[in-house]
Amino acid sequence: MADYSAPLRDTLFNLDQVLKLGDRAGQPGFEALDADMIEPILTEAGKFASEVFAPLNASGDRQGCTRHDDGSVTVPDGFADAYRQMCEGGWTTLTAPETYGGQALPHAIGVAVEEFLSGANMSLAMYPGLTDGAIRAVVARGSDEQKATYLAKLTSGEWTGTMNLTEPHAGTDLGLLRSRAEPNGDGSYAVSGTKIFISCGEHDMASNIVHLVLARLPDAPKGSKGISMFIVPKFLPDENGEPGERNSLSCGSIEEKMGIHGSCTCVMNYDGAKGWLIGGEHQGLAAMFIMMNAARLWVGLQGLGQAEVAYQNGASYALDRRQGRALTGPVEPDQSADLLVVHPDVRRLLMDARAKTEGLRALILWTGLLTDLSHHAATEEERTQADDLIQLLTPVVKAVGTDIGYDVSTQMQQVWGGHGYVAENGMEQFVRDARIAMIYEGANGIQAMDLVGRKLPMKGGRAIQSFFALVDSEIADAASDGAVREIAEALGKANGELKAAAMWLMQNAPENPDNAGSAAYAIMEILGLVAIGLMWLRMANAASAAIEAGEGDKAFMEAKLLCARHFAQSELPDVGALRRKLQAGAEVIMAMPAESFLRA
């Protein structure tokens, strides 16, 4: 069975020596942070993830969720107790506002803990993960009464939350949705319709489930502009705010899926269920995007979690399994064979996986800090820049992060050879679980179109220009150390390719929108590589400084510099090929007659 240990040392390195999070303690928005508390919190979170969540990962995958004749759903054995321990330990409250029982800690700490939990057990971590998105939506758009009714219980984990968008005939195109909401005359609405692919829509771990549902009012305009959002609880809160009468909604079925078997993916039927408008009439899409943007960053984090646990098990196997001899001659002549790790191709897989995984971790932790700075930075200029960067990077973190999760999981399965294909060893579960993250919360191609259609041109290109300037500035300030200089030079070339790609889009997309569509994924991959390259430059700087000062674990810092060099040599060169691919344009891919795709 596969093992998991939280990547505590690497996370602390990023928080302490790259982001210098502790230096912000006591600043506006960081009042709850004590620099001395970061390591103890993450140490306990890692222990909880590895000792409570991780042992249930394989068994939860085998058992899955069970729907009963009355529409109720039972989660795998042990899940409810683990979730109870999570709530009792206060892990659901880390970043929530203190007003509603939260600890108001920085999001950089929150995403670190979420990575540990997701890497340990992606299915189980989905239940509190979706609740966090519901909390954010209610905080941002809910009325005072709605906040008072729901937020404390959602924050504590006593109640969980979901988001209900997709319908059988309407996936990404939400303008097609048909669910309706009729006024009841008392301020509430009767919500009716069918929603599909609702993660954690029904289960037995919480006393209530709060559904945020998109539906149309009777006078709603057509398309996405006519969508409203409603709070529709499983049990209607009574006069004391406790679960009361059962609402008229039910789980019609649960999907039989490729992976994440421990997460119940439900078809939800609403039959005149009582709900309350949140965020204003016809303002549902804007309210839902608060949840979706948080969820997209969280799904990128799921990719990181699967990459990390797969890497750990791939590296352990390579250091234990004996096969063949080193190309330069036997390393251990007294043994029957050398370890897998002596082979350059195995090392290639391991180095690729480590460079991508650790680079992605640094990027996600930075976006967590940017989230805090977008609200609490000292100046309006800093808050604006942080918000611009989050908006620009959200589709990248989601799509590139989940691509990395699947790619690393697959390559670490490859390290195991035939044994990686055998279920009992656990590697194939990581591959299956990682695959969904590339699809849900907006398929990765949709993220690419969001980047090209909205994020690059927004506010006259202000966000991407800010990113260009940031990268150029940090390259100019990079240390002269050999490894640091190597990645700085490679990153400079890659940033130049990104600028050229963006310019090509500006010149060629307006006259032919298909050029934007055909180029979208490539430029998203380029931006992802440059963003992760920036993280490696920062990490290389920090590692080099630590070695020079004689601080920390020298072997750890030297490994950081080697990974930085590997990323510069083996990943950043792909940017040039991607730019040339992008500039091929849409002519050839759009020339094929549609019927020709169905070969006779």
XYZ file of C-alpha atoms in Angstrom:
600
model
C 0.000 0.000 0.000
C 1.246 3.494 -0.807
C 2.562 5.771 1.937
C 2.262 9.512 2.504
C 4.255 11.997 4.570
C 3.411 15.683 4.497
C 6.166 17.690 2.708
C 6.742 19.770 5.831
C 10.356 20.793 5.251
C 9.766 22.011 1.702
C 6.636 23.913 2.728
C 8.417 25.621 5.623
C 11.326 26.522 3.347
C 8.931 28.335 1.038
C 6.981 30.060 3.782
C 10.018 31.053 5.844
C 12.845 31.657 3.394
C 11.100 32.456 0.108
C 7.863 34.222 1.098
C 9.149 35.319 4.535
C 5.620 34.999 5.869
C 6.671 35.368 9.498
C 7.945 38.885 8.842
C 4.358 39.970 8.190
C 3.127 39.002 11.667
C 1.127 41.838 13.213
C 0.708 43.742 9.950
C -2.828 44.648 8.789
C -4.562 41.446 7.774
C -1.925 39.349 9.540
C -2.835 40.284 13.123
C -3.647 36.674 13.995
C -0.271 35.455 12.763
C 2.565 34.722 15.161
C 5.779 33.780 13.362
C 6.498 31.140 15.996
C 3.197 29.383 15.333
C 3.778 28.540 11.644
C 5.950 25.479 12.162
C 3.860 23.956 15.018
C 0.634 24.385 13.043
C 2.042 22.755 9.923
C 3.755 20.010 11.917
C 0.457 19.043 13.538
C -1.390 19.366 10.228
C 1.119 17.050 8.568
C 0.796 14.549 11.395
C -2.998 14.646 11.163
C -2.935 14.198 7.379
C -0.509 11.265 7.431
C -1.979 9.490 10.475
C -5.722 10.095 10.093
C -6.490 10.886 6.433
C -3.876 8.840 4.572
C -4.698 5.387 6.038
C -8.251 5.737 4.656
C -7.229 6.589 1.098
C -6.955 3.092 -0.374
C -9.821 1.605 1.639
C -12.087 4.526 0.735
C -11.233 4.008 -2.928
C -12.117 0.307 -2.747
C -15.348 0.751 -0.795
C -16.674 3.979 -2.294
C -19.943 5.657 -1.314
C -23.285 3.877 -1.046
C -26.681 5.338 -1.910
C -29.666 3.824 -0.120
C -33.275 3.494 -1.271
C -34.324 6.590 0.689
C -31.782 8.714 -1.187
C -29.334 8.927 1.701
C -25.618 8.282 1.123
C -23.108 6.565 3.377
C -19.444 7.476 2.997
C -16.647 4.865 3.269
C -15.808 3.402 6.658
C -13.688 5.715 8.768
C -14.443 8.886 6.790
C -17.022 10.231 9.240
C -14.737 9.709 12.237
C -11.788 11.334 10.443
C -13.971 14.292 9.500
C -15.165 14.580 13.102
C -11.548 14.674 14.287
C -10.802 17.351 11.696
C -13.616 19.542 13.010
C -12.719 18.954 16.647
C -9.111 19.867 15.890
C -10.191 23.202 14.408
C -8.704 22.447 10.993
C -11.818 23.720 9.179
C -11.484 27.160 10.814
C -7.940 28.178 9.870
C -8.541 31.024 7.411
C -12.205 31.846 8.099
C -13.093 35.239 9.649
C -12.958 35.407 13.442
C -16.502 36.843 13.434
C -17.824 33.411 12.503
C -15.491 31.301 14.628
C -12.513 31.249 12.309
C -8.864 31.795 13.188
C -8.239 34.404 10.446
C -4.813 32.949 9.625
C -3.153 33.763 6.286
C -4.292 31.833 3.240
C -0.697 30.782 2.650
C -0.995 28.618 5.770
C -4.454 27.449 4.738
C -3.358 26.222 1.313
C -0.381 24.422 2.849
C -2.698 22.478 5.146
C -5.106 21.807 2.285
C -2.252 20.352 0.237
C -1.362 17.964 3.075
C -4.960 16.778 3.386
C -5.495 16.432 -0.361
C -2.237 14.563 -0.859
C -3.147 12.214 1.970
C -6.706 11.545 0.808
C -8.096 13.582 -2.076
C -11.630 12.197 -1.774
C -12.022 12.911 1.930
C -10.455 16.369 1.631
C -13.128 17.356 -0.894
C -15.878 17.593 1.742
C -14.328 20.470 3.739
C -12.734 21.908 0.599
C -16.073 22.611 -1.063
C -17.403 24.074 2.169
C -14.645 26.691 2.105
C -15.926 27.926 -1.253
C -19.462 28.195 0.111
C -18.181 30.213 3.064
C -16.457 32.670 0.739
C -19.606 33.151 -1.339
C -21.823 33.778 1.691
C -19.264 36.146 3.253
C -19.071 38.140 0.016
C -22.714 38.155 -1.106
C -24.931 36.951 1.739
C -27.298 39.132 3.751
C -26.655 39.733 7.446
C -29.349 37.181 8.271
C -27.825 34.583 5.945
C -24.390 35.138 7.421
C -25.764 34.757 10.946
C -27.665 31.596 10.003
C -25.003 29.704 8.078
C -21.447 30.929 8.507
C -20.631 29.784 12.040
C -21.828 26.241 11.366
C -20.099 26.068 7.977
C -16.889 27.379 9.529
C -16.917 24.826 12.345
C -17.642 22.032 9.875
C -20.858 21.137 11.651
C -22.549 21.833 8.305
C -20.964 21.353 4.876
C -21.536 23.231 1.620
C -21.790 22.481 -2.085
C -22.054 24.322 -5.386
C -24.746 23.313 -7.899
C -24.108 24.498 -11.456
C -24.147 21.698 -14.007
C -27.318 20.236 -15.531
C -27.661 17.237 -17.871
C -27.903 19.461 -20.958
C -25.713 22.331 -19.706
C -22.107 21.824 -18.694
C -19.722 24.706 -19.227
C -22.428 26.710 -21.045
C -24.403 27.805 -17.976
C -26.563 30.047 -20.113
C -28.495 26.903 -21.063
C -29.530 25.951 -17.539
C -33.255 25.392 -16.906
C -33.605 25.106 -13.126
C -36.204 27.597 -11.950
C -37.104 29.441 -8.769
C -40.663 30.612 -8.101
C -41.365 33.207 -5.387
C -43.268 31.781 -2.415
C -44.538 35.191 -1.312
C -42.683 35.141 2.008
C -39.214 36.049 0.797
C -38.307 32.470 -0.024
C -38.394 30.663 -3.369
C -39.439 27.223 -4.584
C -36.416 25.832 -6.434
C -36.946 23.034 -8.951
C -34.607 21.284 -11.350
C -31.956 18.611 -11.701
C -28.249 19.169 -11.143
C -25.534 16.654 -11.989
C -21.907 16.083 -10.978
C -22.539 17.618 -7.547
C -19.517 16.725 -5.444
C -20.382 15.816 -1.848
C -24.056 16.555 -2.545
C -25.306 14.004 -0.026
C -23.519 12.217 2.809
C -23.785 11.237 6.452
C -20.870 13.218 7.937
C -22.608 16.503 8.819
C -25.962 17.401 10.360
C -26.856 19.648 7.427
C -25.695 20.324 3.858
C -26.030 23.838 2.462
C -26.449 23.836 -1.308
C -25.740 26.955 -3.359
C -27.879 26.478 -6.450
C -28.053 28.374 -9.739
C -31.589 28.825 -11.101
C -33.754 31.240 -13.082
C -36.463 33.545 -11.772
C -39.740 33.681 -13.755
C -38.845 36.992 -15.427
C -35.187 36.152 -16.016
C -33.594 37.183 -19.298
C -32.195 34.407 -21.461
C -28.596 33.325 -21.258
C -26.089 33.699 -18.469
C -27.368 37.171 -17.547
C -30.585 35.621 -16.261
C -29.069 33.372 -13.597
C -29.610 33.838 -9.864
C -28.134 31.938 -6.909
C -30.056 30.462 -4.000
C -29.176 29.007 -0.613
C -31.056 25.702 -0.405
C -30.305 23.737 2.788
C -30.964 20.015 3.147
C -32.738 20.771 6.437
C -34.475 24.104 6.966
C -32.980 25.922 9.987
C -35.480 26.230 12.831
C -35.960 29.227 15.115
C -32.820 28.232 17.025
C -30.730 27.881 13.880
C -30.655 24.097 14.135
C -31.628 21.621 11.397
C -35.396 21.396 11.298
C -37.813 20.259 8.581
C -36.396 18.178 5.718
C -36.347 20.202 2.506
C -37.778 18.791 -0.733
C -34.497 17.860 -2.361
C -32.834 14.505 -2.760
C -29.936 12.602 -4.232
C -31.332 10.732 -7.226
C -28.166 8.713 -7.808
C -24.412 8.766 -7.364
C -22.031 8.479 -10.290
C -19.841 5.413 -10.785
C -16.556 7.140 -11.505
C -13.014 6.424 -12.652
C -11.545 7.796 -9.414
C -12.202 9.771 -6.214
C -14.551 6.963 -5.180
C -14.720 8.222 -1.599
C -16.295 11.481 -2.757
C -19.998 11.126 -3.514
C -20.749 12.725 -6.886
C -24.517 13.169 -6.916
C -27.430 13.803 -9.196
C -29.459 16.246 -7.104
C -33.200 16.680 -7.623
C -34.894 19.839 -6.378
C -38.682 19.540 -6.233
C -39.914 22.933 -5.126
C -37.254 23.020 -2.433
C -37.305 26.124 -0.265
C -34.378 28.446 -0.925
C -33.346 32.046 -0.433
C -31.862 34.423 -2.971
C -28.232 35.361 -2.370
C -26.380 38.122 -4.176
C -29.308 39.813 -5.903
C -31.629 38.933 -8.782
C -29.847 37.796 -11.949
C -26.498 38.160 -10.161
C -25.958 34.453 -9.603
C -23.060 33.949 -11.971
C -21.021 36.696 -10.317
C -21.755 35.169 -6.910
C -20.934 31.660 -8.109
C -17.635 32.808 -9.588
C -16.517 33.699 -6.068
C -16.843 30.004 -5.284
C -15.496 28.879 -8.639
C -12.342 30.985 -8.533
C -11.583 29.715 -5.030
C -12.355 26.191 -6.216
C -10.101 26.501 -9.261
C -7.118 27.398 -7.103
C -8.067 24.539 -4.783
C -8.276 22.064 -7.681
C -4.798 23.120 -8.802
C -3.780 22.292 -5.265
C -5.345 18.841 -5.689
C -3.017 18.334 -8.637
C -0.108 19.256 -6.374
C -1.276 16.815 -3.704
C -1.427 13.902 -6.125
C 1.923 14.812 -7.673
C 3.542 14.903 -4.230
C 2.213 11.569 -2.980
C 3.020 9.907 -6.310
C 6.550 11.351 -6.267
C 7.150 10.131 -2.727
C 6.198 6.590 -3.639
C 8.069 6.671 -6.946
C 11.257 7.856 -5.269
C 10.941 5.282 -2.474
C 10.521 2.485 -4.992
C 13.503 3.632 -7.056
C 15.640 3.510 -3.904
C 14.429 0.020 -2.981
C 13.861 -1.968 -6.194
C 16.861 -3.641 -7.856
C 16.900 -4.029 -11.626
C 19.867 -4.265 -14.010
C 23.241 -2.599 -13.712
C 24.389 0.998 -14.016
C 25.587 1.923 -17.504
C 29.004 2.807 -16.091
C 29.391 -0.547 -14.355
C 27.973 -2.194 -11.207
C 27.478 0.236 -8.340
C 27.001 -2.576 -5.806
C 28.834 -5.628 -7.177
C 27.996 -7.656 -4.092
C 24.262 -7.323 -4.817
C 22.283 -9.192 -7.469
C 21.481 -5.925 -9.249
C 21.733 -2.182 -8.749
C 18.925 0.017 -7.524
C 16.607 1.595 -10.083
C 17.860 5.022 -9.082
C 21.214 4.430 -10.830
C 19.588 4.505 -14.268
C 19.576 7.921 -16.005
C 16.090 7.454 -17.439
C 14.641 6.709 -14.009
C 16.468 9.725 -12.644
C 15.004 11.784 -15.503
C 11.513 10.827 -14.372
C 12.307 11.589 -10.753
C 13.981 14.928 -11.482
C 11.146 16.021 -13.772
C 8.611 15.091 -11.107
C 10.452 16.836 -8.306
C 11.139 20.003 -10.272
C 7.514 20.301 -11.350
C 6.051 19.410 -7.957
C 8.239 21.693 -5.859
C 7.881 24.527 -8.362
C 4.096 24.159 -8.327
C 4.072 24.148 -4.515
C 5.950 27.431 -4.428
C 3.518 28.936 -6.954
C 0.443 27.860 -5.002
C 1.827 29.116 -1.697
C 2.569 32.459 -3.383
C -1.002 32.707 -4.684
C -2.164 32.049 -1.120
C -0.123 35.039 0.052
C -1.370 37.136 -2.877
C -4.925 36.404 -1.743
C -4.168 37.992 1.620
C -2.300 40.913 0.067
C -5.174 41.639 -2.325
C -7.276 42.477 0.743
C -4.764 43.671 3.308
C -1.621 45.096 1.663
C -0.598 48.497 2.987
C -1.255 50.461 -0.207
C -3.928 50.465 -2.868
C -1.247 49.888 -5.490
C -0.045 46.715 -3.750
C -3.608 45.446 -3.309
C -4.380 46.071 -6.973
C -1.229 44.340 -8.182
C -1.908 41.316 -5.970
C -5.488 41.070 -7.215
C -4.380 41.392 -10.842
C -1.835 38.595 -10.406
C -4.366 36.289 -8.736
C -6.853 36.779 -11.552
C -4.152 36.188 -14.167
C -2.757 33.087 -12.461
C -6.000 31.382 -11.375
C -6.601 29.570 -14.702
C -2.897 28.725 -14.864
C -2.792 27.224 -11.376
C -5.916 25.201 -12.087
C -4.945 23.886 -15.510
C -1.152 23.677 -15.409
C -1.322 22.462 -11.817
C -3.666 19.606 -12.659
C -1.732 18.748 -15.817
C 1.326 18.413 -13.586
C -0.631 16.296 -11.111
C -1.660 13.810 -13.769
C 1.687 13.825 -15.567
C 3.716 13.240 -12.408
C 1.322 10.534 -11.186
C 1.632 8.727 -14.514
C 5.412 9.011 -14.638
C 5.799 7.781 -11.050
C 3.590 4.826 -11.955
C 6.074 4.265 -14.791
C 8.947 4.093 -12.302
C 7.166 1.145 -10.694
C 6.880 -0.641 -14.038
C 4.373 -3.501 -14.046
C 3.959 -3.247 -10.287
C 2.613 0.276 -10.773
C -0.236 -1.176 -12.802
C -1.297 -3.459 -9.946
C -3.989 -1.954 -7.746
C -2.646 -3.170 -4.402
C 0.455 -0.983 -4.729
C -1.586 2.221 -4.918
C 0.081 3.980 -7.839
C -2.819 3.505 -10.228
C -5.177 5.187 -7.751
C -3.110 8.363 -7.880
C -3.410 8.343 -11.683
C -7.180 7.792 -11.554
C -7.756 10.391 -8.858
C -5.558 12.996 -10.545
C -7.406 12.689 -13.861
C -10.658 14.314 -12.712
C -8.881 17.489 -11.625
C -8.137 18.284 -15.278
C -11.867 18.131 -16.040
C -13.989 19.578 -13.241
C -14.305 23.201 -12.116
C -13.932 24.136 -15.762
C -12.033 21.773 -18.042
C -8.451 22.829 -18.680
C -9.222 23.961 -22.222
C -11.828 26.309 -20.750
C -9.180 27.678 -18.405
C -6.984 28.411 -21.410
C -9.838 30.263 -23.113
C -10.506 32.203 -19.905
C -6.864 33.232 -19.845
C -6.844 34.390 -23.472
C -10.344 35.805 -23.635
C -10.534 37.535 -20.260
C -7.371 37.587 -18.202
C -4.736 38.666 -20.733
C -6.742 41.601 -22.140
C -8.395 42.687 -18.872
C -7.845 46.319 -17.938
C -5.818 46.913 -21.065
C -3.423 44.065 -20.358
C -2.438 45.484 -16.966
C -2.062 42.111 -15.234
C 0.198 40.471 -17.811
C 2.311 43.627 -18.094
C 2.692 43.612 -14.313
C 3.792 39.982 -14.488
C 6.327 40.726 -17.239
C 7.791 43.545 -15.156
C 7.944 41.410 -12.020
C 9.847 38.642 -13.788
C 12.260 41.072 -15.434
C 12.888 42.812 -12.113
C 13.662 39.616 -10.226
C 15.952 38.396 -13.012
C 17.865 41.670 -12.816
C 18.180 41.341 -9.037
C 19.194 37.677 -9.069
C 22.368 36.643 -7.303
C 25.487 35.952 -9.348
C 25.778 32.417 -7.977
C 26.236 29.927 -10.828
C 23.021 27.965 -10.337
C 21.006 31.125 -9.719
C 22.449 32.836 -12.761
C 21.736 29.784 -14.911
C 18.033 29.793 -14.108
C 17.868 33.587 -14.349
C 19.230 33.472 -17.883
C 16.912 30.646 -18.912
C 13.955 32.451 -17.329
C 14.836 35.643 -19.162
C 14.707 33.821 -22.496
C 11.411 32.175 -21.544
C 9.877 35.483 -20.509
C 10.938 36.902 -23.857
C 9.144 34.028 -25.606
C 6.043 34.730 -23.495
C 6.093 38.384 -24.533
C 6.440 37.364 -28.176
C 3.539 34.934 -27.876
C 1.334 37.580 -26.276
C 2.239 40.048 -29.014
C 1.389 37.490 -31.717
C -2.038 37.022 -30.133
C -2.619 40.778 -30.013
C -1.801 41.018 -33.715
C -3.554 37.891 -35.014
C -6.516 37.095 -32.759
C -8.715 40.144 -33.503
C -8.911 39.404 -37.224
C -9.471 35.678 -36.669
C -10.810 34.605 -33.233
C -9.934 30.975 -34.047
C -6.292 32.009 -33.748
C -6.972 32.820 -30.105
C -8.698 29.478 -29.603
C -5.948 27.454 -31.234
C -3.206 29.306 -29.337
C -4.886 29.404 -25.931
C -3.520 26.190 -24.447
C 0.014 26.838 -25.631
C 0.205 30.325 -24.163
C -1.258 29.044 -20.910
C 1.474 26.401 -20.758
C 4.099 29.059 -21.516
C 2.785 31.307 -18.747
C 2.755 28.333 -16.390
C 6.364 27.465 -17.165
C 7.488 31.060 -16.728
C 5.553 31.408 -13.445
C 7.078 28.202 -12.075
C 10.451 29.319 -13.406
C 10.061 32.513 -11.374
C 9.414 30.369 -8.315
C 12.576 28.367 -8.990
C 14.567 31.576 -9.309
C 13.285 32.657 -5.905
C 14.010 29.270 -4.357
C 17.484 29.166 -5.874
C 18.221 32.609 -4.466
C 17.060 31.531 -1.011
C 18.998 28.262 -1.114
C 22.179 29.953 -2.329
C 21.934 32.576 0.415
C 21.424 29.880 3.064
C 24.482 27.937 1.880
C 26.616 31.071 1.831
C 25.494 31.945 5.363
C 26.008 28.395 6.601
C 22.370 28.151 7.664
C 19.944 25.256 7.478
C 20.399 21.803 5.989
C 23.158 22.104 3.392
C 22.145 18.894 1.570
C 18.555 20.162 1.279
C 19.726 23.510 -0.115
C 22.107 21.876 -2.583
C 19.272 19.635 -3.807
C 17.199 22.797 -4.327
C 19.883 24.271 -6.544
C 20.141 21.067 -8.570
C 16.374 21.034 -9.098
C 16.501 24.685 -10.145
C 19.179 23.879 -12.701
C 17.172 20.902 -13.963
C 14.088 23.067 -14.449
C 16.187 25.600 -16.337
C 17.758 22.937 -18.551
C 14.848 20.529 -19.105
C 11.576 22.449 -18.720
C 12.076 26.086 -19.692
C 13.419 25.205 -23.183
C 9.936 23.901 -24.019
C 8.727 27.498 -24.073
C 10.337 28.152 -27.452
C 8.656 25.153 -29.068
C 5.313 26.132 -27.552
C 5.659 29.662 -28.932
C 6.342 28.311 -32.437
C 3.410 25.923 -32.100
C 1.180 28.819 -31.062
C 2.224 30.904 -34.054
C 1.148 28.183 -36.471
C -2.319 29.633 -36.012
C -5.690 28.054 -36.634
C -5.612 27.572 -40.413
C -4.780 23.868 -40.551
C -6.794 22.681 -37.544
C -9.896 24.543 -38.768
C -9.514 23.387 -42.389
C -10.565 19.795 -41.760
C -14.248 19.250 -42.671
C -16.170 18.194 -39.567
C -17.353 14.932 -41.143
C -13.750 13.992 -41.928
C -13.025 13.485 -38.235
C -15.193 10.356 -38.451
C -12.967 8.125 -40.533
C -14.795 5.550 -42.628
